[in-house]
């Protein structure tokens, strides 16, 4: 995958033992690879607060409808957005 001259500022890596060599080739100068969950959560939070992470929200279900949510995701047509269970 080519990212052009600029490179990638942040890579959130869940399988570094396999992908780290490729990740390092994609990073921009000063970019970083994030592996720890706490770091990952902090970066996502900061991104949402600053507006560069914009999650797409799809269907929302109360927790008591978790079975219905599961059925909808299995048999759904690939709707846009993340399914949310409300606690």
Short mmCIF file of C-alpha atoms in Angstrom, two decimals:
data_model
loop_
_atom_site.label_atom_id
_atom_site.label_comp_id
_atom_site.label_asym_id
_atom_site.label_seq_id
_atom_site.Cartn_x
_atom_site.Cartn_y
_atom_site.Cartn_z
CA UNK A 1 0.00 0.00 0.00
CA UNK A 2 1.47 3.32 -1.03
CA UNK A 3 0.96 6.38 1.15
CA UNK A 4 2.83 8.85 -1.02
CA UNK A 5 5.59 11.17 0.14
CA UNK A 6 3.97 12.21 3.39
CA UNK A 7 3.62 8.87 5.15
CA UNK A 8 1.39 7.93 8.08
CA UNK A 9 1.52 9.76 11.42
CA UNK A 10 -0.03 7.06 13.62
CA UNK A 11 -0.47 3.32 13.09
CA UNK A 12 -2.56 1.45 15.64
CA UNK A 13 -1.08 -2.04 15.48
CA UNK A 14 -2.68 -5.13 16.94
CA UNK A 15 -0.26 -7.67 15.45
CA UNK A 16 3.19 -6.06 15.68
CA UNK A 17 5.05 -9.38 15.63
CA UNK A 18 3.83 -9.80 12.03
CA UNK A 19 3.40 -6.24 10.73
CA UNK A 20 5.99 -4.05 12.45
CA UNK A 21 8.54 -4.08 9.61
CA UNK A 22 5.91 -2.90 7.14
CA UNK A 23 4.53 -0.38 9.63
CA UNK A 24 7.93 1.27 10.04
CA UNK A 25 8.22 1.71 6.25
CA UNK A 26 4.87 3.55 6.16
CA UNK A 27 5.52 6.02 8.99
CA UNK A 28 6.18 9.67 8.35
CA UNK A 29 9.11 11.34 10.07
CA UNK A 30 8.13 11.59 13.74
CA UNK A 31 5.26 9.11 13.26
CA UNK A 32 4.61 6.34 15.73
CA UNK A 33 3.27 2.82 16.06
CA UNK A 34 0.90 2.32 18.98
CA UNK A 35 0.64 -1.17 20.47
CA UNK A 36 -0.54 -0.75 24.06
CA UNK A 37 -4.29 -0.60 24.65
CA UNK A 38 -4.01 2.37 27.06
CA UNK A 39 -2.06 4.32 24.47
CA UNK A 40 -4.54 3.27 21.79
CA UNK A 41 -7.50 4.47 23.85
CA UNK A 42 -5.76 7.78 24.59
CA UNK A 43 -5.01 8.44 20.92
CA UNK A 44 -8.61 7.65 19.92
CA UNK A 45 -9.98 9.93 22.65
CA UNK A 46 -7.69 12.78 21.60
CA UNK A 47 -8.61 12.23 17.95
CA UNK A 48 -12.32 12.43 18.69
CA UNK A 49 -11.85 15.57 20.81
CA UNK A 50 -9.79 17.26 18.07
CA UNK A 51 -12.07 16.03 15.29
CA UNK A 52 -9.69 13.89 13.19
CA UNK A 53 -11.32 10.63 14.33
CA UNK A 54 -14.96 10.58 13.27
CA UNK A 55 -16.57 7.22 14.05
CA UNK A 56 -19.61 6.39 11.94
CA UNK A 57 -22.44 5.22 14.18
CA UNK A 58 -25.05 2.89 12.75
CA UNK A 59 -27.72 1.05 14.70
CA UNK A 60 -28.09 1.45 18.48
CA UNK A 61 -29.65 -1.25 20.68
CA UNK A 62 -30.44 -1.32 24.40
CA UNK A 63 -28.56 -4.14 26.15
CA UNK A 64 -31.73 -6.20 26.55
CA UNK A 65 -31.92 -6.39 22.73
CA UNK A 66 -28.40 -7.82 22.34
CA UNK A 67 -29.80 -11.01 20.78
CA UNK A 68 -31.60 -8.93 18.13
CA UNK A 69 -28.41 -6.92 17.50
CA UNK A 70 -26.49 -10.16 16.99
CA UNK A 71 -29.10 -11.45 14.53
CA UNK A 72 -29.12 -8.15 12.64
CA UNK A 73 -25.35 -8.10 12.25
CA UNK A 74 -25.25 -11.71 11.02
CA UNK A 75 -28.13 -11.34 8.57
CA UNK A 76 -27.70 -7.65 7.74
CA UNK A 77 -26.85 -6.19 4.37
CA UNK A 78 -23.63 -4.48 5.46
CA UNK A 79 -25.00 -1.17 6.70
CA UNK A 80 -22.61 1.71 7.25
CA UNK A 81 -21.48 2.44 10.79
CA UNK A 82 -20.71 0.68 14.03
CA UNK A 83 -23.42 -1.12 15.96
CA UNK A 84 -23.74 0.21 19.50
CA UNK A 85 -25.09 -1.60 22.58
CA UNK A 86 -26.39 0.91 25.12
CA UNK A 87 -25.74 0.01 28.76
#
